[in-house]
Amino acid sequence: VAWTFNSGESKTANDSGETTNELTPIKVGDNMYICTTHQILVALDPATGKEKWRFDPKLKSDPSFQHLTCRGVAYFDQADTTQFAKSLEGTQPVATSCPRKVFLPVNDGRLFAINADTGAPCADFAKNGELDLLHLQPYPYPGGLEPTSPPVVTGTTVIIGGSVTDNLSVHEPSGAIRGYDVNTGALKWIFDTGAEDPNAIPGDGKTLVNNSPNAWAPLAYDAKTDVVYVPTGNPTPDIWGGNRTPVMERYASSIVAMNGSTGKLVWSFQTTHHDLWDMDVPAQPTLADVKTGSGEAVPAVYVPTKAGNLFVLDRRDGKPIVPVHEMPVPAGEAAPGDRVSPTQPRSNLNLTSIQTLSDKEMWGATMFDQLVCRVIFKQLSYNGQYTPPSEQGTLVFPGNLGVFEWGGISVNADRQVALMNPMALPFVSKLIPRGPNNPLWPKEGATGSGTEMGIQPQYGVPYGVEINAFLSPLGLPCKEPAWGYVAGVDMKTHDVVWRKRIGTIRDSLKGIQLPPLKIGVPMLGGPISTAGNLMFIAGTQDNYLRAFNVTNGDLLWEARLPAGGQATPMTYESNGKQYIVIMAGGHGSFGTKMGDSLIAYALPSK
């Protein structure tokens, strides 16, 4: 360990059950920029971890927030004209008090621009450095729109999406993606995914379209072409869609490419049709070239999804590089008033571990556990992936946590290997019809539950829903292990060339120390790869940072973390040394130990 920085934060009574720190730091020059769980921005010395300054946005937190996290911040340098040449075409330099700024998203619906050198708010950005993201929202209640991922920046524009409260109501904020002037904070453009004209900016007294698909995961930006790649979710409520219009679903559960300077559509590709399972696009798209058999480098965008697909598309036009076909889905009736898409897109690169579960895959740590899991399995509605939600209770596999999550994947372009950490964890969703204890509309003063799990009201549609992981009485998954892997895919052949279990059950039951059996556990957080043929990843429930061989997946090194490492690591160089840094902050709903440590490891010198 080279250094450890402790933020001094801990969970408070005003915090959500989903309190976590999913931070990936950024390093620019002699500064490292991080955000804490409560979105305090801190500048550190990357060689020592010593704090230089901090800025506190005074987050207005509440237990009803569905999330409390900060995945990262964004940096802008007005002098960086070479990288952003495309977006700067036809523009003139603008005088600004903050030529170098850090953009800080805050969960209560604000975006701050902070002087990257001093930590002071940029006075000429929005209102003294503070931008209100609830502007033009139809239902601007606290916690309804939460920017949990960092924005992306072009030479002229800062672009941001946000998370909306899942499964609470039909009266939710819009999921519109917005572009603001990078220096003044003035609104430049809108892409409202649920509007007939997605670029129309509402006039006086008008608002954005409520419940339109949001973009909660990190975005990706190609500075050479000035195109931003946006992974979208679905219209909320998620688990009943009878009220959705074709316009509302046009850009749902999709990857949408748009011009970074104007917000105009370039192309879109839908990954799940009429999504009733929360199978959205949860991860930042990865931009890297794919080499063809003739040696041509094709600019690609890699799109991992919860459903297990890894779509590899030509980022110029959205056409598949790895073949995609429409797969017929299992027969099954949708809930009254809803419908089911007869087919779903399936990539030839699909990382789902088992296509269809059977009672043979039901598992338990004891014979009693296994018996209970098998009995429940037979009681559930299940005909394979995409079985529609039901009042009986439907087995959802892959589950709501997905095969892929917000950590995304890493592509080693030199070796043409895609590195990833797919999961295999079933969930159960059960529709709850309206009745005396399940009203169509909320009582006055009702708020969100502060979690995505358990009973969710879905006010305004005919059903509430109960969503939970499919667990045994002991609290372990009912599906036999493994529940988490690391894998390498050869991008020349599109084959999975290795797949290894990752993680032990050591910390899987809160408060109970289990033996360190390597069975492969769920994880939140993604991998990174280095030029030295290494893949680093944390994220597992057993609180380790690990290094694997990119070529064969062999475990080469591991280090115990003081708390859950539900974050993606980052590597950087400082004073001639290479470091790996990981946030060990824990995760409330994932059940890992909470903490406040940012830990840097120095790699051996050559």
XYZ file of C-alpha atoms in Angstrom:
606
model
C 0.000 0.000 0.000
C 1.421 3.364 -1.054
C -1.111 5.533 0.747
C -4.637 5.592 2.168
C -7.000 8.544 2.278
C -9.938 8.478 4.706
C -12.752 10.917 3.989
C -14.125 10.770 7.531
C -17.662 10.142 6.289
C -20.188 7.648 7.603
C -23.836 6.867 6.969
C -26.300 9.153 8.761
C -29.959 8.884 9.763
C -30.897 11.037 6.743
C -29.254 8.690 4.255
C -30.785 6.155 1.889
C -30.553 2.407 2.413
C -28.692 2.398 -0.904
C -25.829 4.438 0.577
C -22.557 3.530 -1.117
C -19.407 4.923 -2.659
C -18.895 3.731 -6.236
C -16.169 6.254 -7.023
C -13.556 5.986 -9.744
C -11.156 8.928 -9.250
C -9.677 11.004 -12.063
C -6.095 12.312 -12.165
C -5.129 15.462 -14.035
C -1.543 16.681 -13.742
C -0.605 16.889 -10.077
C -4.161 16.539 -8.790
C -6.478 13.621 -8.161
C -10.167 14.502 -7.898
C -12.603 12.393 -5.917
C -16.146 12.707 -4.595
C -17.366 11.200 -1.354
C -20.637 9.427 -0.610
C -22.195 12.797 0.296
C -20.701 14.332 -2.849
C -17.979 16.366 -1.207
C -15.347 17.119 -3.854
C -11.759 16.591 -2.689
C -8.456 17.283 -4.467
C -5.574 15.010 -3.446
C -1.868 14.739 -4.147
C -1.721 11.547 -6.266
C 1.754 10.637 -4.986
C 0.920 10.866 -1.274
C -2.867 10.954 -0.912
C -2.654 14.194 1.078
C -5.686 16.464 0.828
C -5.209 19.807 -0.956
C -8.714 21.242 -0.707
C -12.348 20.218 -0.513
C -15.716 21.634 -1.544
C -18.946 20.687 0.239
C -22.145 21.177 -1.833
C -24.311 20.681 1.290
C -26.246 17.726 -0.098
C -29.925 17.760 0.892
C -30.151 14.038 1.625
C -33.260 12.108 2.642
C -33.932 8.428 3.519
C -36.474 8.277 0.667
C -33.730 8.745 -1.955
C -33.348 5.540 -3.949
C -29.595 6.106 -4.232
C -26.870 7.930 -2.373
C -23.654 7.625 -4.341
C -21.104 9.395 -6.491
C -19.454 7.404 -9.285
C -17.116 10.197 -10.267
C -16.567 13.718 -11.541
C -15.589 15.282 -14.885
C -12.792 17.700 -15.792
C -12.628 20.508 -18.360
C -9.599 22.497 -19.506
C -10.294 25.342 -21.920
C -6.710 25.142 -23.197
C -7.239 21.562 -24.428
C -8.148 22.641 -27.944
C -6.443 19.749 -29.760
C -8.501 16.945 -28.218
C -11.762 18.835 -28.697
C -11.033 20.262 -32.159
C -14.186 18.784 -33.715
C -16.582 20.280 -31.149
C -14.750 23.621 -31.278
C -15.194 24.076 -35.032
C -16.728 27.488 -35.753
C -16.451 28.705 -32.148
C -14.396 31.469 -30.565
C -12.540 31.370 -27.209
C -14.637 32.638 -24.304
C -13.322 34.570 -21.316
C -14.084 32.685 -18.103
C -13.111 32.858 -14.451
C -12.586 29.078 -14.454
C -10.580 27.919 -17.479
C -10.002 24.635 -15.620
C -13.019 23.241 -13.813
C -14.342 20.067 -12.214
C -18.001 19.148 -12.656
C -19.597 17.604 -9.571
C -23.017 15.882 -9.816
C -25.094 16.027 -6.619
C -27.872 13.537 -5.865
C -30.445 16.179 -4.914
C -30.571 17.348 -8.540
C -27.734 19.851 -8.896
C -24.524 20.135 -10.918
C -21.595 22.220 -9.661
C -18.695 23.715 -11.604
C -15.672 24.076 -9.310
C -12.338 25.755 -9.985
C -9.928 22.840 -10.458
C -7.032 24.766 -8.904
C -8.655 26.344 -5.842
C -11.854 24.433 -5.044
C -13.977 27.581 -5.259
C -17.277 27.600 -7.205
C -17.022 29.061 -10.712
C -18.862 32.359 -10.340
C -19.777 32.699 -14.022
C -21.285 29.198 -14.338
C -25.070 29.130 -13.750
C -25.790 30.609 -10.301
C -22.391 31.052 -8.662
C -21.275 27.620 -9.876
C -24.539 25.810 -9.083
C -26.876 24.504 -11.812
C -30.436 23.394 -11.005
C -31.126 20.142 -12.897
C -34.782 20.135 -11.799
C -35.460 23.059 -14.159
C -38.221 22.128 -16.675
C -38.987 18.917 -14.797
C -42.692 17.975 -14.543
C -42.388 16.543 -11.010
C -39.365 18.198 -9.378
C -39.551 16.507 -5.981
C -36.381 15.872 -3.923
C -34.650 12.652 -4.970
C -36.852 12.138 -8.022
C -33.979 12.941 -10.377
C -30.537 11.923 -9.152
C -27.358 12.422 -11.175
C -25.334 9.484 -9.836
C -22.808 9.234 -12.697
C -20.375 11.891 -13.914
C -21.250 14.020 -16.942
C -19.181 14.049 -20.115
C -17.526 17.197 -21.427
C -16.853 18.392 -24.968
C -14.998 21.532 -25.989
C -18.200 23.544 -25.557
C -20.749 21.466 -23.679
C -21.253 19.517 -20.459
C -23.719 16.667 -21.007
C -25.587 14.925 -18.204
C -28.326 12.370 -17.632
C -29.628 11.091 -14.317
C -31.387 8.353 -12.415
C -35.121 8.617 -11.729
C -36.963 6.791 -8.963
C -37.759 3.287 -10.193
C -41.255 1.847 -9.779
C -42.701 4.570 -7.575
C -45.256 6.271 -9.813
C -46.296 7.441 -13.266
C -45.640 10.956 -11.947
C -41.854 10.892 -12.186
C -39.354 13.347 -13.660
C -38.224 13.178 -17.255
C -35.138 11.188 -18.143
C -34.084 13.793 -20.722
C -30.384 14.112 -21.518
C -29.258 17.734 -21.491
C -26.322 19.717 -22.839
C -25.247 22.930 -21.084
C -22.689 25.539 -22.062
C -19.480 24.400 -20.406
C -18.592 27.932 -19.245
C -21.915 29.630 -18.493
C -24.237 26.736 -17.649
C -26.818 27.969 -20.168
C -29.038 25.229 -21.599
C -27.888 24.472 -25.167
C -29.941 21.416 -26.083
C -32.230 18.658 -24.855
C -32.793 15.094 -25.954
C -36.051 14.044 -24.283
C -36.349 10.314 -24.932
C -40.136 10.310 -24.462
C -41.026 13.324 -26.613
C -42.318 13.273 -30.185
C -39.555 15.763 -30.999
C -36.770 14.854 -28.566
C -34.878 18.105 -29.232
C -37.809 20.447 -28.530
C -37.079 22.716 -25.556
C -40.331 23.347 -23.639
C -41.664 26.900 -23.873
C -43.135 29.048 -21.111
C -45.207 27.013 -18.675
C -44.358 23.727 -20.397
C -42.269 20.881 -19.025
C -40.340 17.887 -20.225
C -42.165 14.563 -20.687
C -42.648 12.776 -17.376
C -41.389 9.196 -16.970
C -39.390 9.246 -20.206
C -36.469 6.761 -20.325
C -33.476 8.014 -18.382
C -29.715 7.626 -18.703
C -28.473 6.768 -15.234
C -25.247 5.013 -16.231
C -22.082 6.840 -17.329
C -22.086 8.200 -20.882
C -19.243 7.861 -23.409
C -17.868 10.522 -25.760
C -15.856 10.284 -28.976
C -14.031 13.615 -29.225
C -12.821 12.892 -32.775
C -16.384 12.842 -34.119
C -18.174 14.898 -31.428
C -20.625 12.060 -30.774
C -21.885 11.069 -27.321
C -23.112 7.516 -26.696
C -25.988 7.320 -24.229
C -27.138 4.082 -22.528
C -30.830 4.368 -21.641
C -33.216 2.773 -19.188
C -36.924 2.178 -19.563
C -39.997 4.278 -18.765
C -40.876 3.898 -15.110
C -42.706 1.951 -13.746
C -40.473 -0.830 -15.048
C -42.477 -4.012 -14.430
C -45.787 -3.159 -16.152
C -45.864 -1.412 -19.506
C -49.430 -1.402 -20.756
C -49.538 2.411 -20.681
C -46.418 2.955 -22.791
C -46.734 4.537 -26.220
C -44.510 3.755 -29.236
C -42.909 7.190 -28.821
C -42.173 6.507 -25.143
C -40.484 3.204 -26.028
C -38.642 4.381 -29.143
C -35.363 5.059 -27.297
C -35.968 2.875 -24.215
C -33.376 0.252 -23.201
C -31.181 1.418 -26.063
C -27.840 2.858 -26.979
C -28.451 6.293 -28.490
C -25.739 8.172 -30.387
C -26.197 11.928 -30.585
C -24.170 14.947 -31.622
C -22.411 16.401 -28.599
C -22.786 20.008 -29.735
C -26.449 19.918 -30.807
C -28.061 16.827 -29.250
C -29.273 15.753 -32.696
C -29.775 12.021 -33.199
C -27.045 10.177 -35.101
C -28.460 6.655 -34.657
C -30.038 4.400 -32.028
C -30.061 0.655 -31.357
C -32.583 -0.998 -29.029
C -31.258 -3.791 -26.817
C -34.564 -4.898 -25.211
C -38.032 -4.510 -26.724
C -40.935 -3.528 -24.425
C -38.787 -4.110 -21.365
C -40.793 -5.576 -18.452
C -37.803 -6.865 -16.451
C -35.592 -3.789 -15.913
C -33.185 -5.141 -18.544
C -31.836 -1.705 -19.403
C -28.376 -0.651 -20.555
C -26.628 -0.249 -17.188
C -23.022 0.384 -18.151
C -20.882 3.000 -19.810
C -20.357 2.082 -23.472
C -16.718 1.304 -24.276
C -15.145 2.882 -27.359
C -12.369 0.868 -29.019
C -11.453 -0.376 -32.465
C -12.104 -3.900 -33.706
C -9.611 -5.302 -36.192
C -11.061 -7.240 -39.123
C -9.422 -10.242 -40.768
C -7.781 -7.917 -43.275
C -6.312 -5.807 -40.483
C -8.730 -2.897 -40.916
C -9.545 -1.079 -37.673
C -13.305 -0.512 -37.385
C -14.389 2.077 -34.773
C -16.673 0.169 -32.423
C -18.843 0.781 -29.403
C -19.182 -2.118 -26.946
C -22.568 -2.183 -25.205
C -22.946 -4.613 -22.256
C -26.517 -5.172 -21.041
C -28.249 -6.659 -18.030
C -29.718 -9.365 -20.287
C -26.206 -10.719 -20.897
C -25.701 -9.417 -24.412
C -22.480 -7.737 -25.410
C -23.445 -5.789 -28.505
C -20.496 -4.690 -30.623
C -21.653 -1.970 -33.022
C -19.986 0.212 -35.623
C -20.013 3.515 -33.811
C -20.406 5.431 -37.068
C -23.840 4.008 -37.924
C -24.884 1.582 -35.151
C -24.766 -1.513 -37.353
C -23.694 -4.744 -35.615
C -20.109 -5.905 -36.050
C -20.803 -9.040 -34.035
C -23.990 -10.559 -35.533
C -27.331 -9.936 -33.799
C -30.551 -11.867 -34.369
C -34.100 -11.563 -33.072
C -34.681 -14.475 -30.683
C -38.231 -15.799 -30.134
C -39.093 -15.550 -26.442
C -40.934 -18.133 -24.309
C -44.680 -18.331 -24.634
C -46.443 -16.647 -21.747
C -49.292 -14.250 -21.204
C -48.614 -10.741 -20.065
C -50.573 -9.323 -17.154
C -53.997 -7.934 -18.147
C -53.636 -4.717 -20.093
C -50.001 -5.375 -20.985
C -48.274 -7.162 -23.854
C -45.052 -9.082 -24.537
C -42.684 -8.583 -27.447
C -42.554 -11.853 -29.447
C -38.777 -11.522 -29.979
C -35.775 -9.969 -28.275
C -32.376 -8.994 -29.724
C -29.594 -11.473 -29.003
C -25.945 -10.918 -29.777
C -23.700 -13.779 -30.826
C -21.683 -12.581 -27.842
C -23.899 -13.420 -24.872
C -22.415 -14.040 -21.437
C -25.446 -15.632 -19.758
C -24.055 -18.690 -17.962
C -27.165 -20.887 -18.378
C -29.836 -20.308 -20.996
C -32.747 -21.802 -19.005
C -32.730 -22.824 -15.336
C -34.265 -26.068 -14.055
C -34.830 -27.481 -10.582
C -31.508 -29.313 -10.983
C -29.732 -25.969 -10.654
C -31.474 -25.185 -7.356
C -28.951 -25.154 -4.544
C -28.600 -24.631 -0.837
C -25.886 -24.521 1.791
C -27.907 -27.228 3.587
C -30.320 -29.912 2.388
C -33.194 -27.919 3.914
C -32.094 -24.794 2.048
C -31.968 -26.678 -1.231
C -35.393 -28.238 -0.642
C -36.983 -24.851 0.051
C -35.391 -23.393 -3.087
C -36.691 -26.256 -5.235
C -40.207 -25.944 -3.834
C -40.289 -22.193 -4.492
C -38.825 -22.694 -7.977
C -41.698 -25.015 -8.927
C -44.241 -22.495 -7.632
C -42.931 -19.656 -9.793
C -43.884 -18.781 -13.352
C -40.840 -19.523 -15.496
C -40.401 -20.533 -19.120
C -36.910 -19.162 -19.591
C -35.502 -15.677 -20.080
C -38.154 -12.978 -20.695
C -40.980 -14.854 -18.950
C -43.514 -12.039 -18.373
C -44.232 -10.688 -14.870
C -47.185 -12.286 -13.082
C -49.282 -12.254 -9.914
C -48.061 -15.806 -9.307
C -44.494 -14.588 -9.086
C -42.023 -14.837 -11.967
C -38.457 -16.081 -11.869
C -36.288 -13.498 -13.629
C -32.969 -14.856 -14.874
C -30.729 -13.055 -15.471
C -32.114 -11.043 -12.573
C -32.612 -7.315 -12.117
C -28.988 -6.893 -11.073
C -28.109 -8.147 -14.545
C -25.293 -10.083 -16.143
C -23.551 -6.725 -16.544
C -23.898 -3.685 -14.297
C -22.656 -0.098 -14.147
C -18.980 -1.143 -13.912
C -19.010 -2.050 -17.601
C -16.149 -3.826 -19.355
C -12.539 -3.129 -20.311
C -11.140 -3.593 -23.813
C -7.447 -4.249 -24.352
C -7.293 -2.929 -27.913
C -3.691 -4.019 -28.520
C -4.467 -7.643 -27.691
C -8.038 -7.444 -29.035
C -9.414 -8.888 -25.798
C -12.555 -7.693 -24.025
C -12.444 -8.215 -20.250
C -15.562 -8.413 -18.127
C -17.189 -9.675 -14.933
C -20.571 -11.271 -15.778
C -22.980 -12.330 -13.021
C -25.566 -15.099 -12.762
C -28.069 -14.192 -10.054
C -31.822 -14.911 -10.361
C -34.513 -12.592 -9.004
C -38.244 -12.943 -8.368
C -40.792 -10.304 -9.325
C -44.416 -10.543 -8.240
C -47.189 -8.250 -9.429
C -49.540 -7.038 -6.687
C -53.064 -6.122 -7.879
C -54.716 -3.019 -6.497
C -56.751 -3.354 -3.323
C -57.412 -1.696 0.056
C -53.752 -1.986 1.062
C -52.423 -1.227 -2.412
C -54.144 1.939 -3.660
C -53.852 3.216 -7.212
C -52.614 6.584 -5.969
C -50.518 7.411 -2.903
C -51.794 8.953 0.273
C -50.753 12.544 0.856
C -47.161 12.784 2.000
C -46.146 9.319 0.767
C -42.477 9.063 -0.238
C -40.162 6.542 -1.835
C -38.842 3.520 0.023
C -35.157 4.399 -0.290
C -34.444 1.117 -2.079
C -35.143 -0.605 -5.391
C -35.939 -3.914 -3.686
C -38.990 -5.170 -1.811
C -42.495 -3.838 -2.430
C -42.663 -0.951 -4.886
C -46.051 0.765 -5.390
C -45.982 1.640 -9.134
C -48.714 4.225 -8.469
C -50.930 4.965 -11.451
C -50.823 1.520 -13.114
C -52.914 -1.560 -12.237
C -50.178 -3.308 -10.235
C -47.576 -2.746 -7.606
C -44.604 -5.108 -7.626
C -42.392 -6.955 -5.188
C -38.809 -7.480 -6.373
C -36.199 -9.513 -4.532
C -33.186 -11.671 -5.208
C -34.104 -15.386 -5.264
C -32.493 -16.382 -1.964
C -32.623 -19.374 0.367
C -33.671 -19.112 4.043
C -29.978 -18.647 4.890
C -29.763 -15.664 2.551
C -27.652 -17.268 -0.182
C -28.760 -17.493 -3.839
C -31.021 -20.414 -4.711
C -29.198 -20.996 -7.987
C -26.114 -23.168 -7.688
C -22.762 -21.346 -7.825
C -21.066 -19.648 -9.552
C -22.835 -16.303 -9.230
C -19.925 -14.215 -10.492
C -17.114 -14.658 -12.998
C -14.324 -12.863 -14.756
C -14.012 -13.588 -18.453
C -11.961 -12.750 -21.519
C -13.380 -12.552 -25.048
C -11.247 -12.744 -28.198
C -12.594 -9.910 -30.334
C -11.195 -11.422 -33.536
C -13.161 -14.677 -33.151
C -15.910 -13.466 -30.754
C -15.201 -16.478 -28.534
C -15.084 -16.536 -24.736
C -11.503 -17.772 -24.394
C -11.498 -18.029 -20.620
C -13.953 -17.752 -17.750
C -13.017 -18.042 -14.071
C -14.977 -17.847 -10.833
C -14.202 -14.786 -8.754
C -14.659 -14.330 -5.037
C -15.421 -16.398 -1.955
C -18.421 -16.592 0.361
C -16.271 -15.328 3.263
C -18.350 -12.150 3.718
C -21.606 -13.184 2.006
C -23.721 -13.303 5.183
C -23.727 -10.064 7.131
C -22.251 -10.538 10.596
C -21.315 -14.186 9.974
C -17.779 -15.174 8.977
C -17.910 -18.048 6.474
C -15.017 -20.159 5.175
C -13.256 -18.609 2.148
C -14.685 -21.062 -0.376
C -14.020 -19.854 -3.914
C -17.424 -20.296 -5.519
C -17.842 -17.076 -7.526
C -19.885 -14.294 -5.922
C -21.926 -11.317 -7.170
C -20.112 -8.025 -7.603
C -20.660 -4.356 -8.352
C -17.831 -2.523 -10.071
C -15.908 -3.098 -13.263
C -12.451 -4.161 -14.458
C -9.526 -2.185 -15.849
C -6.626 -3.528 -17.910
C -3.026 -2.340 -18.136
C -0.307 -2.448 -20.775
C 1.428 -5.012 -18.572
C -1.146 -7.710 -19.426
C -3.001 -7.347 -16.118
C -6.670 -6.939 -15.260
C -7.541 -5.368 -11.898
C -10.980 -5.708 -10.349
C -12.647 -5.417 -6.930
C -16.442 -5.306 -6.502
C -16.970 -8.740 -4.926
C -18.833 -9.372 -1.687
C -15.662 -10.672 -0.051
C -13.833 -7.318 -0.003
C -10.744 -7.949 -2.144
C -8.881 -6.207 -4.937
C -7.514 -8.774 -7.384
C -5.203 -8.912 -10.403
C -5.631 -11.455 -13.204
C -3.596 -12.431 -16.241
C -5.338 -10.995 -19.314
C -4.273 -13.925 -21.513
C -5.614 -16.836 -19.453
C -7.497 -15.424 -16.458
C -5.095 -16.780 -13.841
C -5.267 -15.027 -10.469
C -1.897 -13.362 -9.863
C -2.433 -11.207 -6.761
C -5.076 -10.177 -4.245
C -5.296 -7.733 -1.352
C -7.870 -7.648 1.424
C -9.803 -4.364 1.622
C -11.058 -2.815 4.888
C -14.579 -2.473 3.447
C -16.562 -3.348 0.342
C -14.837 -2.343 -2.884
C -17.997 -1.759 -4.951
C -16.178 0.532 -7.354
C -14.008 0.359 -10.461
C -10.275 0.846 -9.850
C -8.116 3.353 -11.717
C -4.441 3.288 -12.688
C -2.146 6.281 -13.079
C 1.491 7.371 -13.084
C 3.044 9.857 -10.675
C 6.742 10.694 -10.290
C 7.731 7.717 -12.418
C 5.677 5.173 -10.439
C 2.514 3.376 -11.524
C -0.330 3.115 -9.019
C -3.650 1.310 -8.747
C -6.272 3.091 -6.642
C -9.571 1.648 -5.377
C -12.393 3.054 -3.254
C -13.345 0.800 -0.333
C -16.575 2.469 0.748
C -18.997 -0.438 1.000
C -22.524 -0.737 -0.325
C -25.702 -0.515 1.754
C -28.141 -2.670 -0.217
C -25.399 -5.063 -1.377
C -24.633 -5.769 2.259
C -20.882 -5.192 2.283
C -19.049 -3.481 5.119
C -19.199 0.313 4.947
C -16.020 2.383 4.960
C -14.356 5.601 3.803
C -10.957 4.468 2.489
C -9.385 5.328 -0.845
C -6.350 3.048 -1.155
C -3.437 3.374 -3.582
C -1.085 0.477 -4.353
C 2.277 1.079 -6.018
C 3.166 -1.397 -8.757
C 6.715 -2.785 -8.728
C 9.205 -0.910 -10.895
C 10.476 -2.754 -13.950
